[in-house]
Amino acid sequence: MTVQQSIRPEAAQATGEVVMSARHVAKHYGAVKALKGVNFDIHRGQVTTLFGENGAGKSTLMKILSGIVTPTSGQILLDGEPVSFHGANDALAQGISIIHQELALAPNLNVRDNIFMGREIRTPRGVDFAEEERVTRALMEELEEEIDPLTPVEELRLGQQQIVEIARALQARSRILIMDEPTSALSASEVEVLFKVINDLTAKGVSIVYISHHLEEALEVTDHAVVLRDGEMTAYAPRAEIDLEWIVRNMVGEGFDLGSPPASRTGEPALIIEDLCVPDPSGHGLVVDHMNLSVRCGEIVCIYGLMGAGRTEMMECAAGRIRAREGAVKLHGCDVSHLSIAERIDAGLVLVPEDRQRDGLVQTMTVGQNLSLSSIAAFTRGLFTSRKAERKVVEDSIREVTVKTDGGGAMIGSLSGGNQQKVVIGKMLATRPEVILLDEPSRGIDVGAKAEVFKLLARTAEERGLAVLYSTSEVGECLSIAHRIVVMNRGRISAEFDHTATKEQIMAASGEAVHH
Amino acid sequence: MADITNSKPAGGGMGLNIGKILLEGRAFFALVAIIVVFSILSPVYFSLGNFLIMSSHVAIFGLLAIGMLLVILNGGIDLSVGSTLGLSGVVAGFLMQGVEIPAAGVVLYPPVWAVVVLTVLLGAFVGLINGVLIAIFNVPAFVATLGMLYVARGVALLMTNGLTYNNLGGDAALGNTGFDWLGFNRIAGVPIGVIVLALVALAVGLVLARSAFGRWLYASGGNERAAELSGVPTRGVKISVYVLSGICAAIAGLVLSSQLTSAGPTAGTTYELTAIAAVVIGGAALTGGRGNVLGTMLGAFVIGFLSDGLVIIGVSAYWQTVFTGAVIVLAVLLNSLQYGRSGR
Ligand SMILES: Nc1ncnc2c1ncn2[C@@H]1O[C@H](COP(=O)(O)OP(=O)(O)OP(=O)(O)O)[C@@H](O)[C@H]1O
Ligand SMILES: [Mg+2]
């Protein structure tokens, strides 16, 4: 690991005034060294992007800058003066706000109340709800999102919740805005809107820190790039000097490739979805509208679509989480529509859900217990579980999906976001499924891990004849391992391509405006 | 940058570890402290005989607390255990008095084993009602079991008309003697109640640590949605914990009425609160997913040994209440220290 260019404050000065910086900041969690003495600068009115693998320490550094975590050692300078924050509110008062990687919203409250949570507009006669609602509407307009301020957050899709989280940070009108993977659940057009907002903000002198695993996307907005690796800063360069290859080389040390479809020897249809209709939660209309799809053994199919196209609902319905109004889900020709989730898992049909915090992980359990949760039967001998057999299942999974952890006994919350995602995938693969549905499996994982996950899926498909159906909102990911790309639009399949399709074709079929 | 990395991890680490051990073993250290203090204050406290007597008092709360632990691990609460305990005692007493069958004109005296089985079934039935209301009809656990608290107590009062069944010793001529065995006998000097508690604790401990059901319970208490999507039968688990809690309450009811050789309809009033306190002192999180049997047992012993100790040194009953309350609040405070910090 070579330090390509350590940060040079003189050089930084030349490209814009530094408003905030971290000096030799280290953070240790017990034996884990999340940060090992990092220097980091935020430039006034510019976007600084932080790249790095899962677990590199990006979120940790951002939590330190926003007062949520106190560093083990090192210094934070704000306008050149050393500061130490006592909690997030302290940092907020000094004009620093953060959009969290893991959503931090109150699901029972509505959009308006979430945006103003903790900083309500108070008048002598109580909270000024009308004004709050007006501001919320304005924010939603700015973000070009049709979300009613009075909708409870739990009724919103994940991507819309992310919009609310962004709006919440925008509302604070801070001078330093930290965005930790703000776009992981957004569609391409929403990302574009966000970038417009970012440009407006920087024009007004707001300084932004941006973190994303969507590298190409991040390149569009960034002015400075910093790469973190294993808790150390390994590279810095201004926008003019970087390209995709530079980032990937500094992040993972090699070129990256999301793979190509495995040599196809696809067999009989494994999963057949027939005439599937899923009602809208509100009761009128259908989110999945008479959909037909079949996936063969050993075949990899990608579903592309905008948010709200019905991908999540289709997968949840196939996995047994929600009921269909009409239609059938068949596994190897047998109708499984009446089976429970557990019975479908036993039959070999599993789902990796989109929202890992809410649906994927049990936060009170360890990495190992999470990994083995769906395959308890595999290591139960008679009445009791066998520790030895369980350890083997866990260790195999950790190796198979390459989770970065100190071992199965670590708490799941101590893992970085991407590694948590790998645990959710590993849990389902450990059940040795025949059909695996993955809803946005690459959400929040780094390029290296993404390539590994795809490679793993491709290998399993090839070796075991696993039928894979994954959804994505990043076009680039459609054109990787998938044999077939299915585009969904408003609950229906609007087009189907093989792996020779172009990005433009796919995006056009999804009903997305192509601006390039 | 490298020089910043090794900033005195050794010394700080040690201090943290001792603090951590004290925090995690708090119920144990509290119990040791209670025993030491009362042994100094009273010469009679520190003796095997006294410990066994106190333990047989703990047995009642301990049994309730184990059932409560299962419910709390699931993220629920069972407020009905005190009433179920009372109702079970009354039903046992009722059966021991003989059941008159008017049609045949005879009075049936079921043997003691049948009384025990029927009473345990009753406890399971009460739990089943709770479980079905909560898991199938989505009634909040607090409300469903609060209702059951009143209903079970009311049924007990109705059955006895407010009076107490005395004299549960049975009659050799009727072949139903031996009910007091549970409360009075000892095996190798250990009261049967304590042995029952130990067996139940062992069994539940083993189930929690080593069975699929245990893993399901921790998972659905920690995140029910994720557990369900992972194939855990979350509804079944939920119903089961209330059934098991009802069974524990019925066993506690049998032990208590056997210890007293009488069964009153008001037995066990507010015991549910003591059981919750024991679980919480034992380090379980009321939000579910965290806790274990060892902690809960320590919690039960802390409460039992504290209140008996206060009686032995002659502190007024009112002060006992104050002390118990203070211990509970302190325990919850330490819980939030332990769990609140790990989130950061
Ligand atoms: N509360 C914690 N306790 C223990 N270890 C932690 C804790 N928080 C983070 N870590 C560890 O610190 C390291 C850095 O984590 P961090 O979340 O900053 O990574 P990241 O760069 O944001 O990764 P990702 O891209 O996956 O979000 C990881 O190895 C992680 O396991
Ligand atoms: Mg992160």
PDB file of N, CA and C in Angstrom, chain B residues 289-333:
ATOM      1  N   GLY B 289     -35.055  -9.518  22.547  1.00  0.00           N
ATOM      2  CA  GLY B 289     -33.856 -10.026  21.891  1.00  0.00           C
ATOM      3  C   GLY B 289     -32.622 -10.157  22.763  1.00  0.00           C
ATOM      4  N   ARG B 290     -32.664  -9.592  23.964  1.00  0.00           N
ATOM      5  CA  ARG B 290     -31.473  -9.662  24.805  1.00  0.00           C
ATOM      6  C   ARG B 290     -31.837 -10.123  26.204  1.00  0.00           C
ATOM      7  N   GLY B 291     -31.053 -11.072  26.735  1.00  0.00           N
ATOM      8  CA  GLY B 291     -31.271 -11.553  28.084  1.00  0.00           C
ATOM      9  C   GLY B 291     -31.031 -13.041  28.135  1.00  0.00           C
ATOM     10  N   ASN B 292     -30.852 -13.569  29.351  1.00  0.00           N
ATOM     11  CA  ASN B 292     -30.692 -15.013  29.467  1.00  0.00           C
ATOM     12  C   ASN B 292     -31.178 -15.501  30.820  1.00  0.00           C
ATOM     13  N   VAL B 293     -31.253 -16.825  30.960  1.00  0.00           N
ATOM     14  CA  VAL B 293     -31.828 -17.410  32.171  1.00  0.00           C
ATOM     15  C   VAL B 293     -30.942 -17.143  33.380  1.00  0.00           C
ATOM     16  N   LEU B 294     -29.639 -17.247  33.206  1.00  0.00           N
ATOM     17  CA  LEU B 294     -28.737 -17.038  34.329  1.00  0.00           C
ATOM     18  C   LEU B 294     -28.958 -15.650  34.927  1.00  0.00           C
ATOM     19  N   GLY B 295     -29.022 -14.646  34.069  1.00  0.00           N
ATOM     20  CA  GLY B 295     -29.243 -13.287  34.546  1.00  0.00           C
ATOM     21  C   GLY B 295     -30.559 -13.183  35.298  1.00  0.00           C
ATOM     22  N   THR B 296     -31.612 -13.767  34.712  1.00  0.00           N
ATOM     23  CA  THR B 296     -32.923 -13.685  35.331  1.00  0.00           C
ATOM     24  C   THR B 296     -32.931 -14.362  36.703  1.00  0.00           C
ATOM     25  N   MET B 297     -32.260 -15.527  36.802  1.00  0.00           N
ATOM     26  CA  MET B 297     -32.184 -16.208  38.093  1.00  0.00           C
ATOM     27  C   MET B 297     -31.468 -15.316  39.107  1.00  0.00           C
ATOM     28  N   LEU B 298     -30.357 -14.719  38.698  1.00  0.00           N
ATOM     29  CA  LEU B 298     -29.652 -13.814  39.593  1.00  0.00           C
ATOM     30  C   LEU B 298     -30.573 -12.672  40.001  1.00  0.00           C
ATOM     31  N   GLY B 299     -31.327 -12.144  39.040  1.00  0.00           N
ATOM     32  CA  GLY B 299     -32.264 -11.066  39.338  1.00  0.00           C
ATOM     33  C   GLY B 299     -33.287 -11.495  40.387  1.00  0.00           C
ATOM     34  N   ALA B 300     -33.822 -12.709  40.236  1.00  0.00           N
ATOM     35  CA  ALA B 300     -34.810 -13.202  41.192  1.00  0.00           C
ATOM     36  C   ALA B 300     -34.185 -13.350  42.568  1.00  0.00           C
ATOM     37  N   PHE B 301     -32.950 -13.857  42.611  1.00  0.00           N
ATOM     38  CA  PHE B 301     -32.289 -14.031  43.905  1.00  0.00           C
ATOM     39  C   PHE B 301     -31.947 -12.678  44.539  1.00  0.00           C
ATOM     40  N   VAL B 302     -31.576 -11.704  43.720  1.00  0.00           N
ATOM     41  CA  VAL B 302     -31.291 -10.373  44.274  1.00  0.00           C
ATOM     42  C   VAL B 302     -32.537  -9.845  44.974  1.00  0.00           C
ATOM     43  N   ILE B 303     -33.676  -9.921  44.312  1.00  0.00           N
ATOM     44  CA  ILE B 303     -34.909  -9.397  44.914  1.00  0.00           C
ATOM     45  C   ILE B 303     -35.286 -10.202  46.152  1.00  0.00           C
ATOM     46  N   GLY B 304     -35.226 -11.537  46.038  1.00  0.00           N
ATOM     47  CA  GLY B 304     -35.649 -12.393  47.147  1.00  0.00           C
ATOM     48  C   GLY B 304     -34.730 -12.241  48.352  1.00  0.00           C
ATOM     49  N   PHE B 305     -33.428 -12.286  48.124  1.00  0.00           N
ATOM     50  CA  PHE B 305     -32.488 -12.205  49.245  1.00  0.00           C
ATOM     51  C   PHE B 305     -32.490 -10.820  49.873  1.00  0.00           C
ATOM     52  N   LEU B 306     -32.748  -9.817  49.070  1.00  0.00           N
ATOM     53  CA  LEU B 306     -32.822  -8.455  49.608  1.00  0.00           C
ATOM     54  C   LEU B 306     -34.037  -8.308  50.504  1.00  0.00           C
ATOM     55  N   SER B 307     -35.207  -8.728  50.011  1.00  0.00           N
ATOM     56  CA  SER B 307     -36.405  -8.470  50.820  1.00  0.00           C
ATOM     57  C   SER B 307     -36.427  -9.367  52.057  1.00  0.00           C
ATOM     58  N   ASP B 308     -35.951 -10.627  51.938  1.00  0.00           N
ATOM     59  CA  ASP B 308     -35.897 -11.468  53.142  1.00  0.00           C
ATOM     60  C   ASP B 308     -34.871 -10.918  54.126  1.00  0.00           C
ATOM     61  N   GLY B 309     -33.764 -10.413  53.607  1.00  0.00           N
ATOM     62  CA  GLY B 309     -32.743  -9.829  54.473  1.00  0.00           C
ATOM     63  C   GLY B 309     -33.289  -8.659  55.253  1.00  0.00           C
ATOM     64  N   LEU B 310     -34.062  -7.830  54.559  1.00  0.00           N
ATOM     65  CA  LEU B 310     -34.641  -6.672  55.233  1.00  0.00           C
ATOM     66  C   LEU B 310     -35.597  -7.123  56.335  1.00  0.00           C
ATOM     67  N   VAL B 311     -36.336  -8.198  56.081  1.00  0.00           N
ATOM     68  CA  VAL B 311     -37.232  -8.730  57.108  1.00  0.00           C
ATOM     69  C   VAL B 311     -36.411  -9.225  58.301  1.00  0.00           C
ATOM     70  N   ILE B 312     -35.333  -9.940  58.006  1.00  0.00           N
ATOM     71  CA  ILE B 312     -34.532 -10.537  59.082  1.00  0.00           C
ATOM     72  C   ILE B 312     -33.928  -9.465  59.975  1.00  0.00           C
ATOM     73  N   ILE B 313     -33.418  -8.376  59.376  1.00  0.00           N
ATOM     74  CA  ILE B 313     -32.853  -7.354  60.248  1.00  0.00           C
ATOM     75  C   ILE B 313     -33.915  -6.398  60.780  1.00  0.00           C
ATOM     76  N   GLY B 314     -35.169  -6.677  60.462  1.00  0.00           N
ATOM     77  CA  GLY B 314     -36.262  -5.956  61.102  1.00  0.00           C
ATOM     78  C   GLY B 314     -36.588  -4.598  60.512  1.00  0.00           C
ATOM     79  N   VAL B 315     -36.278  -4.402  59.220  1.00  0.00           N
ATOM     80  CA  VAL B 315     -36.662  -3.153  58.571  1.00  0.00           C
ATOM     81  C   VAL B 315     -38.150  -3.216  58.229  1.00  0.00           C
ATOM     82  N   SER B 316     -38.809  -2.088  58.318  1.00  0.00           N
ATOM     83  CA  SER B 316     -40.258  -2.116  58.100  1.00  0.00           C
ATOM     84  C   SER B 316     -40.592  -2.472  56.656  1.00  0.00           C
ATOM     85  N   ALA B 317     -41.757  -3.025  56.473  1.00  0.00           N
ATOM     86  CA  ALA B 317     -42.198  -3.476  55.147  1.00  0.00           C
ATOM     87  C   ALA B 317     -42.238  -2.317  54.176  1.00  0.00           C
ATOM     88  N   TYR B 318     -42.520  -1.122  54.700  1.00  0.00           N
ATOM     89  CA  TYR B 318     -42.594   0.027  53.807  1.00  0.00           C
ATOM     90  C   TYR B 318     -41.226   0.319  53.211  1.00  0.00           C
ATOM     91  N   TRP B 319     -40.205   0.220  54.053  1.00  0.00           N
ATOM     92  CA  TRP B 319     -38.850   0.468  53.558  1.00  0.00           C
ATOM     93  C   TRP B 319     -38.434  -0.600  52.540  1.00  0.00           C
ATOM     94  N   GLN B 320     -38.910  -1.822  52.776  1.00  0.00           N
ATOM     95  CA  GLN B 320     -38.586  -2.882  51.807  1.00  0.00           C
ATOM     96  C   GLN B 320     -39.044  -2.484  50.412  1.00  0.00           C
ATOM     97  N   THR B 321     -40.261  -1.925  50.364  1.00  0.00           N
ATOM     98  CA  THR B 321     -40.803  -1.526  49.067  1.00  0.00           C
ATOM     99  C   THR B 321     -39.909  -0.475  48.434  1.00  0.00           C
ATOM    100  N   VAL B 322     -39.481   0.487  49.263  1.00  0.00           N
ATOM    101  CA  VAL B 322     -38.630   1.550  48.739  1.00  0.00           C
ATOM    102  C   VAL B 322     -37.328   0.962  48.192  1.00  0.00           C
ATOM    103  N   PHE B 323     -36.723   0.054  48.960  1.00  0.00           N
ATOM    104  CA  PHE B 323     -35.445  -0.535  48.531  1.00  0.00           C
ATOM    105  C   PHE B 323     -35.597  -1.307  47.219  1.00  0.00           C
ATOM    106  N   THR B 324     -36.659  -2.119  47.156  1.00  0.00           N
ATOM    107  CA  THR B 324     -36.858  -2.902  45.937  1.00  0.00           C
ATOM    108  C   THR B 324     -36.976  -1.985  44.733  1.00  0.00           C
ATOM    109  N   GLY B 325     -37.745  -0.919  44.884  1.00  0.00           N
ATOM    110  CA  GLY B 325     -37.918   0.030  43.793  1.00  0.00           C
ATOM    111  C   GLY B 325     -36.599   0.632  43.368  1.00  0.00           C
ATOM    112  N   ALA B 326     -35.791   1.012  44.345  1.00  0.00           N
ATOM    113  CA  ALA B 326     -34.504   1.640  44.035  1.00  0.00           C
ATOM    114  C   ALA B 326     -33.616   0.674  43.267  1.00  0.00           C
ATOM    115  N   VAL B 327     -33.620  -0.598  43.685  1.00  0.00           N
ATOM    116  CA  VAL B 327     -32.786  -1.587  43.003  1.00  0.00           C
ATOM    117  C   VAL B 327     -33.221  -1.733  41.549  1.00  0.00           C
ATOM    118  N   ILE B 328     -34.546  -1.733  41.316  1.00  0.00           N
ATOM    119  CA  ILE B 328     -35.034  -1.892  39.940  1.00  0.00           C
ATOM    120  C   ILE B 328     -34.576  -0.725  39.077  1.00  0.00           C
ATOM    121  N   VAL B 329     -34.744   0.487  39.589  1.00  0.00           N
ATOM    122  CA  VAL B 329     -34.368   1.653  38.793  1.00  0.00           C
ATOM    123  C   VAL B 329     -32.871   1.617  38.489  1.00  0.00           C
ATOM    124  N   LEU B 330     -32.086   1.264  39.502  1.00  0.00           N
ATOM    125  CA  LEU B 330     -30.638   1.180  39.312  1.00  0.00           C
ATOM    126  C   LEU B 330     -30.305   0.173  38.218  1.00  0.00           C
ATOM    127  N   ALA B 331     -31.019  -0.955  38.245  1.00  0.00           N
ATOM    128  CA  ALA B 331     -30.744  -2.003  37.256  1.00  0.00           C
ATOM    129  C   ALA B 331     -31.043  -1.512  35.851  1.00  0.00           C
ATOM    130  N   VAL B 332     -32.174  -0.828  35.684  1.00  0.00           N
ATOM    131  CA  VAL B 332     -32.544  -0.349  34.350  1.00  0.00           C
ATOM    132  C   VAL B 332     -31.541   0.693  33.875  1.00  0.00           C
ATOM    133  N   LEU B 333     -31.078   1.500  34.827  1.00  0.00           N
ATOM    134  CA  LEU B 333     -30.072   2.508  34.512  1.00  0.00           C
ATOM    135  C   LEU B 333     -28.830   1.834  33.938  1.00  0.00           C
TER     136      LEU B 333
END
